[in-house]
Coordinates of C-alpha atoms and ligand atoms in Angstrom, one line a residue:
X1070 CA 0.0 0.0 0.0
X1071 CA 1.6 3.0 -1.3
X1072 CA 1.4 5.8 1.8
X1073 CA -1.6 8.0 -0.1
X1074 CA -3.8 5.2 0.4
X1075 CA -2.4 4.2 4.0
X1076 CA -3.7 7.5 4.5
X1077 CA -7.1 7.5 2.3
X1078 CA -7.9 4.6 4.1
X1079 CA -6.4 5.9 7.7
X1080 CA -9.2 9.1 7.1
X1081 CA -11.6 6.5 5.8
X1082 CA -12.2 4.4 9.2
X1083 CA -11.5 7.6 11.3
X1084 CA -14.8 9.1 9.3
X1085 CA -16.2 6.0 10.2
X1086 CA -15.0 5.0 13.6
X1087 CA -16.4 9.6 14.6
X1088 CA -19.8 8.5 13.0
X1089 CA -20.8 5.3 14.8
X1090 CA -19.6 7.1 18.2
X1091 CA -19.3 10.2 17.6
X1092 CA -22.9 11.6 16.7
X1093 CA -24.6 13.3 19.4
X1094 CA -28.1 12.2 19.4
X1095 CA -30.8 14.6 19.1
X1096 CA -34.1 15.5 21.3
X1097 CA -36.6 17.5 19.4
X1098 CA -38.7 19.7 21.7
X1099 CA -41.9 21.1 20.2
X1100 CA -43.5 24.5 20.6
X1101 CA -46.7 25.8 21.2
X1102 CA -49.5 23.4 19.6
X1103 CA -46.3 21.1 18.3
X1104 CA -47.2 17.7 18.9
X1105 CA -50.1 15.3 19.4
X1106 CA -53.0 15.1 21.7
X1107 CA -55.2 12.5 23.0
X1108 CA -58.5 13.1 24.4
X1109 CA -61.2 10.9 26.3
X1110 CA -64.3 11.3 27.1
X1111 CA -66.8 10.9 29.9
X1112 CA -68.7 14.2 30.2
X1113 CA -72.4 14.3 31.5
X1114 CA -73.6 17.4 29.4
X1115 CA -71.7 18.8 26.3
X1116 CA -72.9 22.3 24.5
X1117 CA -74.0 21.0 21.2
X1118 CA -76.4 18.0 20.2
X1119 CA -73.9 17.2 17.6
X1120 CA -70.9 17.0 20.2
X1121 CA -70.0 13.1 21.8
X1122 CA -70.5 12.4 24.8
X1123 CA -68.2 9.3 25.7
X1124 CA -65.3 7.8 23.7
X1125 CA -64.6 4.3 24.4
X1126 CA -60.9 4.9 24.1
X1127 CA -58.3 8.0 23.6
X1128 CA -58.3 9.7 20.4
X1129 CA -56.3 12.1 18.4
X1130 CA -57.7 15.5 19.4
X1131 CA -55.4 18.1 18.4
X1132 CA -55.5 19.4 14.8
X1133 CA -57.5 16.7 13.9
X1134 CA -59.0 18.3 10.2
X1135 CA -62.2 15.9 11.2
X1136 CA -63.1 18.0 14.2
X1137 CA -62.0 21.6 12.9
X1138 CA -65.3 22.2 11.0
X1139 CA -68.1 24.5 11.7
X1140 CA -70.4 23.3 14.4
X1141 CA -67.7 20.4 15.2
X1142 CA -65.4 22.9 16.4
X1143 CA -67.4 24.0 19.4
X1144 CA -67.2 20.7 20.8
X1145 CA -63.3 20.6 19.9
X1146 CA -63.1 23.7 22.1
X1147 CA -65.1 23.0 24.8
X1148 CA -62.7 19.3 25.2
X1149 CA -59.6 21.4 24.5
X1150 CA -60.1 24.5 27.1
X1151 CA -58.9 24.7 30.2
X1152 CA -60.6 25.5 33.3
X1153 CA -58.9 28.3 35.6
X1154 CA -58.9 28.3 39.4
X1155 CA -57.2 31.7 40.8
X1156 CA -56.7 30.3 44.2
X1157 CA -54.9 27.0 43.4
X1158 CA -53.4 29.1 40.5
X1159 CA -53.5 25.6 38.5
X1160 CA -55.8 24.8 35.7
X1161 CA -57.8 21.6 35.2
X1162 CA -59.3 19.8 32.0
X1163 CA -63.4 20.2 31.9
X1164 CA -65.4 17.7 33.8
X1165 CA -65.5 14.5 32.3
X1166 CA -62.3 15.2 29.6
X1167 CA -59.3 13.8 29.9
X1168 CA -56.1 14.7 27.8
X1169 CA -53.2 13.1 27.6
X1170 CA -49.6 13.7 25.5
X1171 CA -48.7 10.5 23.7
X1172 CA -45.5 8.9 23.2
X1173 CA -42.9 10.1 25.3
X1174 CA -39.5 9.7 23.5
X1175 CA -40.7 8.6 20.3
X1176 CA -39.9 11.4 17.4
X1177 CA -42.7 10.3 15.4
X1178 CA -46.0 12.6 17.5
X1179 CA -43.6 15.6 17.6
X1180 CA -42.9 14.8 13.4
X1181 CA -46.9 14.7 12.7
X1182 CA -49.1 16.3 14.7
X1183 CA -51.8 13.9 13.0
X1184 CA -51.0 10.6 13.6
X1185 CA -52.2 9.9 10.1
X1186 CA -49.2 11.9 8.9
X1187 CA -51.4 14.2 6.7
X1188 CA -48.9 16.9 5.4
X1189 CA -51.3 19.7 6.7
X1190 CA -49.3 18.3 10.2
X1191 CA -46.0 17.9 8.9
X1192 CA -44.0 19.5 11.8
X1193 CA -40.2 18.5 12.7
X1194 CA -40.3 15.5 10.0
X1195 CA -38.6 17.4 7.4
X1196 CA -35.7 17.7 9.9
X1197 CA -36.0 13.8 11.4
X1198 CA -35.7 12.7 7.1
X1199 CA -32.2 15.1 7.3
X1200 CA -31.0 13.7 10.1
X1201 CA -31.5 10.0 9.3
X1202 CA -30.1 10.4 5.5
X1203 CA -26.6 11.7 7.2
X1204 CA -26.8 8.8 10.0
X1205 CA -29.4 9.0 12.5
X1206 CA -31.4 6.6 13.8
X1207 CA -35.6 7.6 15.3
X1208 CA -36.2 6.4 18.7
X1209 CA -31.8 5.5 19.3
X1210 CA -30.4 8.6 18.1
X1211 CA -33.7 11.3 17.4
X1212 CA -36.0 11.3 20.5
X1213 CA -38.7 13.6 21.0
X1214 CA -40.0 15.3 24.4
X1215 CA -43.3 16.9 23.8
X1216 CA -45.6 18.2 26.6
X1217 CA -48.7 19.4 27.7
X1218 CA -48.0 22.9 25.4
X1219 CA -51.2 24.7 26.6
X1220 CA -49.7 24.8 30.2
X1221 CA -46.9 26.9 30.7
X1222 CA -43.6 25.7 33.0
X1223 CA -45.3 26.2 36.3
X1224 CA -47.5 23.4 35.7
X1225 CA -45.4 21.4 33.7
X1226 CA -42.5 20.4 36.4
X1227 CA -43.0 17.0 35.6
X1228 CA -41.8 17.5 32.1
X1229 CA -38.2 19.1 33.0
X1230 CA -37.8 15.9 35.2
X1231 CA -38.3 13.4 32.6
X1232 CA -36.5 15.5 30.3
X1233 CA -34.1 15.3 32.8
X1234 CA -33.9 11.7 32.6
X1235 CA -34.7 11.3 28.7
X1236 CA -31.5 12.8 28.5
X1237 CA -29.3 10.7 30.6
X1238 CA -31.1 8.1 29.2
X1239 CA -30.4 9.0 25.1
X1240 CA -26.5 9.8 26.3
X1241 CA -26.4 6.5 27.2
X1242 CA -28.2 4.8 24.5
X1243 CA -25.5 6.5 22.3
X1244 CA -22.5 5.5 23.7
X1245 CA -21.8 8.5 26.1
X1246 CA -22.2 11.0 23.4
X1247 CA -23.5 14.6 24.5
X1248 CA -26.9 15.3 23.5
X1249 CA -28.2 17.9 20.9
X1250 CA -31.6 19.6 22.0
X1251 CA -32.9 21.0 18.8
X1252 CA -36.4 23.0 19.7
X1253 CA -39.0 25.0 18.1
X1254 CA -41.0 28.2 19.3
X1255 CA -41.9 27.5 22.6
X1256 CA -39.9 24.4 23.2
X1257 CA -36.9 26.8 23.1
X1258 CA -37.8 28.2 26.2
X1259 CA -39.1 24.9 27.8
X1260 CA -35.3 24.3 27.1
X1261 CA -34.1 27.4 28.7
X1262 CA -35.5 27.3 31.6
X1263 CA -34.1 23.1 31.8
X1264 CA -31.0 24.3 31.4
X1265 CA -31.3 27.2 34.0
X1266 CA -32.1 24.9 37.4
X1267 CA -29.2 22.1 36.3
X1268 CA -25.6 21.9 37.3
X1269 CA -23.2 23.4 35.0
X1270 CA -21.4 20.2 35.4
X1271 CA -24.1 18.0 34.8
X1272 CA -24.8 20.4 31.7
X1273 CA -21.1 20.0 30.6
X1274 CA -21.6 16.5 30.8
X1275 CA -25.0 15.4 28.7
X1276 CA -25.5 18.3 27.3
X1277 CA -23.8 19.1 23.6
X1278 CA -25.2 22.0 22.1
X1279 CA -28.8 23.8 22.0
X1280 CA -29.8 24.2 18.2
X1281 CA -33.1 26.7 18.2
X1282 CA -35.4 28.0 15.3
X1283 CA -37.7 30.5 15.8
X1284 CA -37.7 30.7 19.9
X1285 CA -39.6 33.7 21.1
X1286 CA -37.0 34.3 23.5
X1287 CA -38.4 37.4 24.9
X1288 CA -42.2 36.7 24.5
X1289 CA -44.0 38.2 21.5
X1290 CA -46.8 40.8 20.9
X1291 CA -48.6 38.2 19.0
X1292 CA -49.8 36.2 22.5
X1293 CA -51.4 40.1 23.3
X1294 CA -53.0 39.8 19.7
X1295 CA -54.4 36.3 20.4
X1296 CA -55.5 37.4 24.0
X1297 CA -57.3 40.4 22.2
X1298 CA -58.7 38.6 19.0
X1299 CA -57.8 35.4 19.1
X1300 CA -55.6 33.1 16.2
X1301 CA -57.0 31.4 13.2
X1302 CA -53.9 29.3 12.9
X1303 CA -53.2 30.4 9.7
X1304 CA -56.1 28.4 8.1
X1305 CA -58.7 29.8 5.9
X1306 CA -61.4 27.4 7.7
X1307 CA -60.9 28.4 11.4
X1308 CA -62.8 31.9 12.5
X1309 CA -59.9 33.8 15.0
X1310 CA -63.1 34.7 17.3
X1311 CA -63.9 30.9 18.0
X1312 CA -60.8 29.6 18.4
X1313 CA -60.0 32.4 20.9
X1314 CA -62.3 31.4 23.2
X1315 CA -60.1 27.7 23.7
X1316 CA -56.3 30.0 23.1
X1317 CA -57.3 32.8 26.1
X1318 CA -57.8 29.8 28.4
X1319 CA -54.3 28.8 28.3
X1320 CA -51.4 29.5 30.8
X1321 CA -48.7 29.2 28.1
X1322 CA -50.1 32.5 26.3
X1323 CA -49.6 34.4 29.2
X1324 CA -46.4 32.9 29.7
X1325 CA -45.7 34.0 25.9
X1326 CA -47.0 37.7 26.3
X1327 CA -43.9 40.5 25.8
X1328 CA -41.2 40.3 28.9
X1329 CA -40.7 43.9 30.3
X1330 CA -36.6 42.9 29.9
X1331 CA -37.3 43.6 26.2
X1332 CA -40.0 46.1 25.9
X1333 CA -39.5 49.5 27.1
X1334 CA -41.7 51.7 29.0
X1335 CA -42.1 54.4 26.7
X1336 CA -43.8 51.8 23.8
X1337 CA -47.2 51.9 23.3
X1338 CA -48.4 48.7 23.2
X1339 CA -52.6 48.7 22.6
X1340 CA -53.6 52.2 21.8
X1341 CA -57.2 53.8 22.0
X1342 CA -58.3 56.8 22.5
X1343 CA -58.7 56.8 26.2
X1344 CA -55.7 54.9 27.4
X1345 CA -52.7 54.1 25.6
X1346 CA -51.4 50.3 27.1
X1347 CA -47.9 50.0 27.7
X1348 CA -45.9 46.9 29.0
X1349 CA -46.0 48.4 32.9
X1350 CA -50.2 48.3 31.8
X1351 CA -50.6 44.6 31.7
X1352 CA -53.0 44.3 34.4
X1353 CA -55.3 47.4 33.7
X1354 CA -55.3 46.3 30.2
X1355 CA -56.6 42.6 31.3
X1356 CA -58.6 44.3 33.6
X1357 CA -60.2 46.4 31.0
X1358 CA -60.3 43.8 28.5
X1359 CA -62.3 41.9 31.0
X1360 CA -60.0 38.7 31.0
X1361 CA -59.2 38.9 34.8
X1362 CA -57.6 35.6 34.6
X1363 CA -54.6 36.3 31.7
X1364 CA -53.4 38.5 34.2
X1365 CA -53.1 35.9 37.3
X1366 CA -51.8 33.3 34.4
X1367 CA -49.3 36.0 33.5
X1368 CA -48.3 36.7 37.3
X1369 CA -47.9 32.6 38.0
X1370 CA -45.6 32.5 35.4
X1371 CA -43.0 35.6 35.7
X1372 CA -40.8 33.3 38.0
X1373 CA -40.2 31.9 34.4
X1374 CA -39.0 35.1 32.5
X1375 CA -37.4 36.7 35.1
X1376 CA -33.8 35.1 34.6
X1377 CA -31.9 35.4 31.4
X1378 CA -28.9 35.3 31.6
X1379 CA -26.8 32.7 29.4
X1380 CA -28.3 28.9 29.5
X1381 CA -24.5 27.6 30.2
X1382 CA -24.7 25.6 26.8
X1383 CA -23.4 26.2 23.2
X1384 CA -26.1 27.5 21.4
X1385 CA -27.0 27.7 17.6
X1386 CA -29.9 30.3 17.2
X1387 CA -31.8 29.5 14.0
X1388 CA -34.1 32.4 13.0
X1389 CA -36.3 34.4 10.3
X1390 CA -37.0 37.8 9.6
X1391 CA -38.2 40.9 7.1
X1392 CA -42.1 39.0 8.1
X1393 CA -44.4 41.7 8.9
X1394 CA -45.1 41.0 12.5
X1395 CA -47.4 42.3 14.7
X1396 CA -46.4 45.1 17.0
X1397 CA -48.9 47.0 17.9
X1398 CA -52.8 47.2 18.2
X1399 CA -54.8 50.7 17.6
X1400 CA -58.1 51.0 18.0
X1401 CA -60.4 53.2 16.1
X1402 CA -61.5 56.7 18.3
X1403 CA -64.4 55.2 20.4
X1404 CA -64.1 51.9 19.9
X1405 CA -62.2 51.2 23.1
X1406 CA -61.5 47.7 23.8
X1407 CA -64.0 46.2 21.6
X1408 CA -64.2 45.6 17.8
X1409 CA -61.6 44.6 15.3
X1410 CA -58.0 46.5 16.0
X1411 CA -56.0 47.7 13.3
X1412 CA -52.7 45.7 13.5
X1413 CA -49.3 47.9 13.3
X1414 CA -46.7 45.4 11.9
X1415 CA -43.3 45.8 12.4
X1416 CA -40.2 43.2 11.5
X1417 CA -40.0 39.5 12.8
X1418 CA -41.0 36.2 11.7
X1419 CA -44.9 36.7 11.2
X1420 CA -45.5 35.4 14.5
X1421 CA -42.4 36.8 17.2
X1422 CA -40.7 40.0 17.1
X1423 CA -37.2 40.4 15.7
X1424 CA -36.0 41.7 19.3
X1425 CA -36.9 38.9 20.6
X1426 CA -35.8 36.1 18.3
X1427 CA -32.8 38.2 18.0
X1428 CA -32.8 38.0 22.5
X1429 CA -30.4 35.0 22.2
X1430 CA -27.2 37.5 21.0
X1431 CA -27.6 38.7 24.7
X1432 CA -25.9 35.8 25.8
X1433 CA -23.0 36.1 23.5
X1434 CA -19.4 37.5 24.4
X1435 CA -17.7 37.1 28.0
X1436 CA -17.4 34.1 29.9
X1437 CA -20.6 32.6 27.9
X1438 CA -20.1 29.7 25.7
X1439 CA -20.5 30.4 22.4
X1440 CA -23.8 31.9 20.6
X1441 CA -24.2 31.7 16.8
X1442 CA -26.6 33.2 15.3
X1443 CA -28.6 32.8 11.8
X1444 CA -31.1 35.1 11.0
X1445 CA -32.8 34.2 7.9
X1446 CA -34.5 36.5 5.8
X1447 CA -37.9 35.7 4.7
X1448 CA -38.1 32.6 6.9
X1449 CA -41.1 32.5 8.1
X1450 CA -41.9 31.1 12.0
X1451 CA -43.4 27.4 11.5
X1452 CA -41.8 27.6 7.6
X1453 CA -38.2 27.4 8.8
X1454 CA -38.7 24.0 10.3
X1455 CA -38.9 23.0 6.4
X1456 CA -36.6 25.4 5.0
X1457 CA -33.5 24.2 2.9
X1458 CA -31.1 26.8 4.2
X1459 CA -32.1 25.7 8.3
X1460 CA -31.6 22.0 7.3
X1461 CA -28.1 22.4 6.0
X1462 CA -26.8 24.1 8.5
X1463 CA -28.3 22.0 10.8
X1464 CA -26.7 19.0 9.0
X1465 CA -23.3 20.4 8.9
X1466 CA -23.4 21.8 12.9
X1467 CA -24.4 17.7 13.5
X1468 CA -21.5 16.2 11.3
X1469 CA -18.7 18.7 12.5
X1470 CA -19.0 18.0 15.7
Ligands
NAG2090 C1 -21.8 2.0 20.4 O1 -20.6 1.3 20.4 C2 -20.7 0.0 20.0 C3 -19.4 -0.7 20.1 O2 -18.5 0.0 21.0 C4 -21.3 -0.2 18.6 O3 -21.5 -1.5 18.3 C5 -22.6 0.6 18.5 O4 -23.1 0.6 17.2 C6 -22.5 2.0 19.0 N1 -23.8 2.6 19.0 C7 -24.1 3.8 18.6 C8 -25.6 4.2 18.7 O5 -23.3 4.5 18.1
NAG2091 C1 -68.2 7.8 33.4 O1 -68.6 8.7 34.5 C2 -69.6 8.1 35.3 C3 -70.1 9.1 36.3 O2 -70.2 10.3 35.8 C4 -69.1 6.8 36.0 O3 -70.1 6.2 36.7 C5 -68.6 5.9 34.9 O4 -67.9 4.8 35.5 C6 -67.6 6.6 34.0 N1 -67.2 5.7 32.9 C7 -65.9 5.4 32.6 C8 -65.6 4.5 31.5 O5 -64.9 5.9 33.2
NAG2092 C1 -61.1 34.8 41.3 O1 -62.2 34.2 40.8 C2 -63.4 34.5 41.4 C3 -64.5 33.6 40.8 O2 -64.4 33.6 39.4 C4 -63.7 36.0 41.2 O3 -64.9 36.4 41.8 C5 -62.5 36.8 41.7 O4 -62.7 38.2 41.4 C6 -61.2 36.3 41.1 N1 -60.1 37.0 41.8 C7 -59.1 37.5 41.1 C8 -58.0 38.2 41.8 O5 -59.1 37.5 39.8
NAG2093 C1 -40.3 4.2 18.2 O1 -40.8 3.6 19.4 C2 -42.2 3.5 19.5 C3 -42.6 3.1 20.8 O2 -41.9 2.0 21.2 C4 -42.8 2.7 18.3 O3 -44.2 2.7 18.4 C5 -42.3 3.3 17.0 O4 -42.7 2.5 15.9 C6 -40.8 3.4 17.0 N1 -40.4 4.1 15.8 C7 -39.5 3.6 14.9 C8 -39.2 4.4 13.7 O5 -38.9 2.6 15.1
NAG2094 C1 -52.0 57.5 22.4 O1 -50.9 57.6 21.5 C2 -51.2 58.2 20.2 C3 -50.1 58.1 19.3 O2 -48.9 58.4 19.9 C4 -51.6 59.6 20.5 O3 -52.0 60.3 19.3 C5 -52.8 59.6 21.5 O4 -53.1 61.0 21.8 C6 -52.5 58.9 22.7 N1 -53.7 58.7 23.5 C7 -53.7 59.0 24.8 C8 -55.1 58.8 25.5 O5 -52.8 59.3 25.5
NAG2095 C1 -37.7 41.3 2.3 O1 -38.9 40.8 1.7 C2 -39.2 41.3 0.5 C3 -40.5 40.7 0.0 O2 -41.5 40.7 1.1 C4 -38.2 41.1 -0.5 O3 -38.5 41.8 -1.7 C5 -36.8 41.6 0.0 O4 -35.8 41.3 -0.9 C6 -36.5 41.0 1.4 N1 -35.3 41.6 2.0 C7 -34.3 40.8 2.3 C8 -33.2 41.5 3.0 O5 -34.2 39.6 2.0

């Protein structure tokens, strides 16, 4: 063997010897709305003939296309709302639902968010195909950790302690290799706020890098736009007023309203023509908006926002802008808290503001480890999790390792 190909082959079975060991698996955390739901039922009154009673078993609930039609959709709602209690400051499912988050682990309900894998759901799939073609492995290598996303970290402890051990658990799995978490949305600051209460030697242990795309690190004037007027999830189908009434009863959109870190005093945030709303007006503008109960979600869940300084991890922050997104909502003279608002856009990814996908460079510089970032223009907030120029640089931050 002539010494070039003593040391083609010597590169050869290094390549090869770094890939079967070296890969650091992934966990894929989802963000708001980003994975399956299961639903039973056992209620003694629903609102609408039409709506069932009973199930004999769980079913897929959440963006099922079969239940978010006219008339269907109110019973959706009423399964899929939560009920608020401002003394126990914890909310409950109605009487007689149960909801449940399936398969803990597996990639596959944080891939498809229908289990019949209808494209309309397509979610971190696009990714999971990537990651496989250059090596990876679903269920060994790509786990997912999805949660109870209408519930915001104060009532979803549980989920940072089997993250916790999912973890240990995948590092193992994979030969001791450090794990990836690569998150979405709001599953970028269910990782933040896992990385904030562990060890920074456990964390320099298990924990490789954080890849995020599109995390509203700072909270986003969107959750005050759903609050006001509710979402129609982008679809043509859904009416933003109906679906509000399920959105407004969730912690995790108070959780998601704009943090006062990042939004100055001075910005007007809702304007009329009696009152203009900044971010030190949350509680008169709840108040006034007659939604008593967004502010005490918003209060339970400030411990969670407080805190940002650096998550003690390497982190790759993946995000889009030049989207107009909204910034501001103005109401017409007299029309005080009611009717449509006009919405001021400003730039971001269509659903969080650029300061706040941008929040992440924060943490860069000093005694941090180190913060890349990758804004994208025109990548737009649930888009990106299909976009080329993401996936290859998510490919290549995996392979160099
Ligand atoms: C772990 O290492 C063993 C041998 O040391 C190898 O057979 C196995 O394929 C490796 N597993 C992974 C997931 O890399
Ligand atoms: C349904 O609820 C009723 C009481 O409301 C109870 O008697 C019954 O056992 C429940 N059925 C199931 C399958 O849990
Ligand atoms: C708590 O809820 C009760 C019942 O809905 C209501 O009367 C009371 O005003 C609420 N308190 C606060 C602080 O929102
Ligand atoms: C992953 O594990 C789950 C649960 O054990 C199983 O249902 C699923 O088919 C597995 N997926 C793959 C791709 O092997
Ligand atoms: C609210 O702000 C707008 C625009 O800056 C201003 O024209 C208006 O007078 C303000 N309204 C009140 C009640 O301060
Ligand atoms: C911003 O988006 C517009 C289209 O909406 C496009 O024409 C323009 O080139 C984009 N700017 C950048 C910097 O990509």
């Amino acid at each position: 063997m002539s010494f070039t190909t003593n040391l083609i082959y010597l590169i050869i079975s290094c390549t090869t010897l770094h890939h079967s060991l070296g890969l650091s698996p992934v966990i894929l955390i989802p963000g708001d709305g980003g994975s399956q739901l299961e639903a039973r039922l056992n209620k003694s009154s629903v609102i609408h003939y039409i709506c069932a009673k009973t199930s004999a078993d769980y079913f897929n609930i959440w963006l099922n296309l079969e239940l978010l039609v006219p008339f269907v959709i109110d019973c959706w709602i009423d399964n899929t709302r939560l009920e608020y209690n401002n003394i126990t400051r914890t909310t409950k499912n109605p009487p007689g639902v149960d909801i449940r988050v399936p398969g803990w682990g597996n990639p596959e309900p944080v891939e498809w968010l229908d289990p019949s894998h209808d494209k309309s759901g397509a979610y971190f799939n696009t990714i999971a195909d990537a990651l496989v073609k250059v090596g990876y492995v679903r269920n060994i290598s790509i786990r997912g950790a999805p949660y109870d996303f209408r519930r915001a970290p104060n009532e979803n402890q549980d989920f940072f302690v089997k993250l916790k051990s999912l973890i240990e658990e995948t590092y193992t799995l994979n030969n001791k290799s450090a794990v990836t978490l690569l998150v979405h949305s709001m599953g970028g600051k269910m990782a933040f706020n896992f990385l904030q209460i562990q060890k920074q030697s456990w964390k320099d242990q298990y924990i490789r890098r954080l890849i995020s795309l599109s995390t509203p690190w700072a909270g986003s004037m969107k959750a005050l736009k759903v609050f006001a007027i509710g979402d129609d999830l982008g679809s043509l189908v859904l009416r933003e007023s109906i679906m509000r009434t399920q959105q407004i009863t969730c912690p995790s959109l108070a959780w998601l309203l704009p943090s006062s870190l990042f939004w100055k005093p001075s910005e007007v945030l809702v304007q009329t023509d009696k009152f203009n709303y900044t971010i030190k007006d949350l509680q008169k503008l709840f108040t006034d908006m007659d939604l008593p109960n967004a502010w005490e979600m918003h209060k339970d869940t400030q411990k969670y926002t407080a805190d940002f300084t650096p998550p003690g991890v390497e982190v790759h922050c993946i995000y889009g802008y030049n989207i107009t997104t909204v910034e501001r909502l103005v109401y017409k003279p007299g029309a005080w808290l009611d009717g449509y608002p006009q919405l001021v856009g400003g730039d971001g990814d269509g659903t969080v503001n650029a300061r706040s996908l941008a929040a992440c460079r924060r943490w860069a510089g000093g005694a941090a480890r180190p913060v890349t970032a990758l804004p994208l223009p025109n990548a737009e907030h649930l888009k990106i999790l299909h976009d080329q120029r993401a996936i290859d640089y998510i490919s290549s931050v995996m392979l160099g390792n």
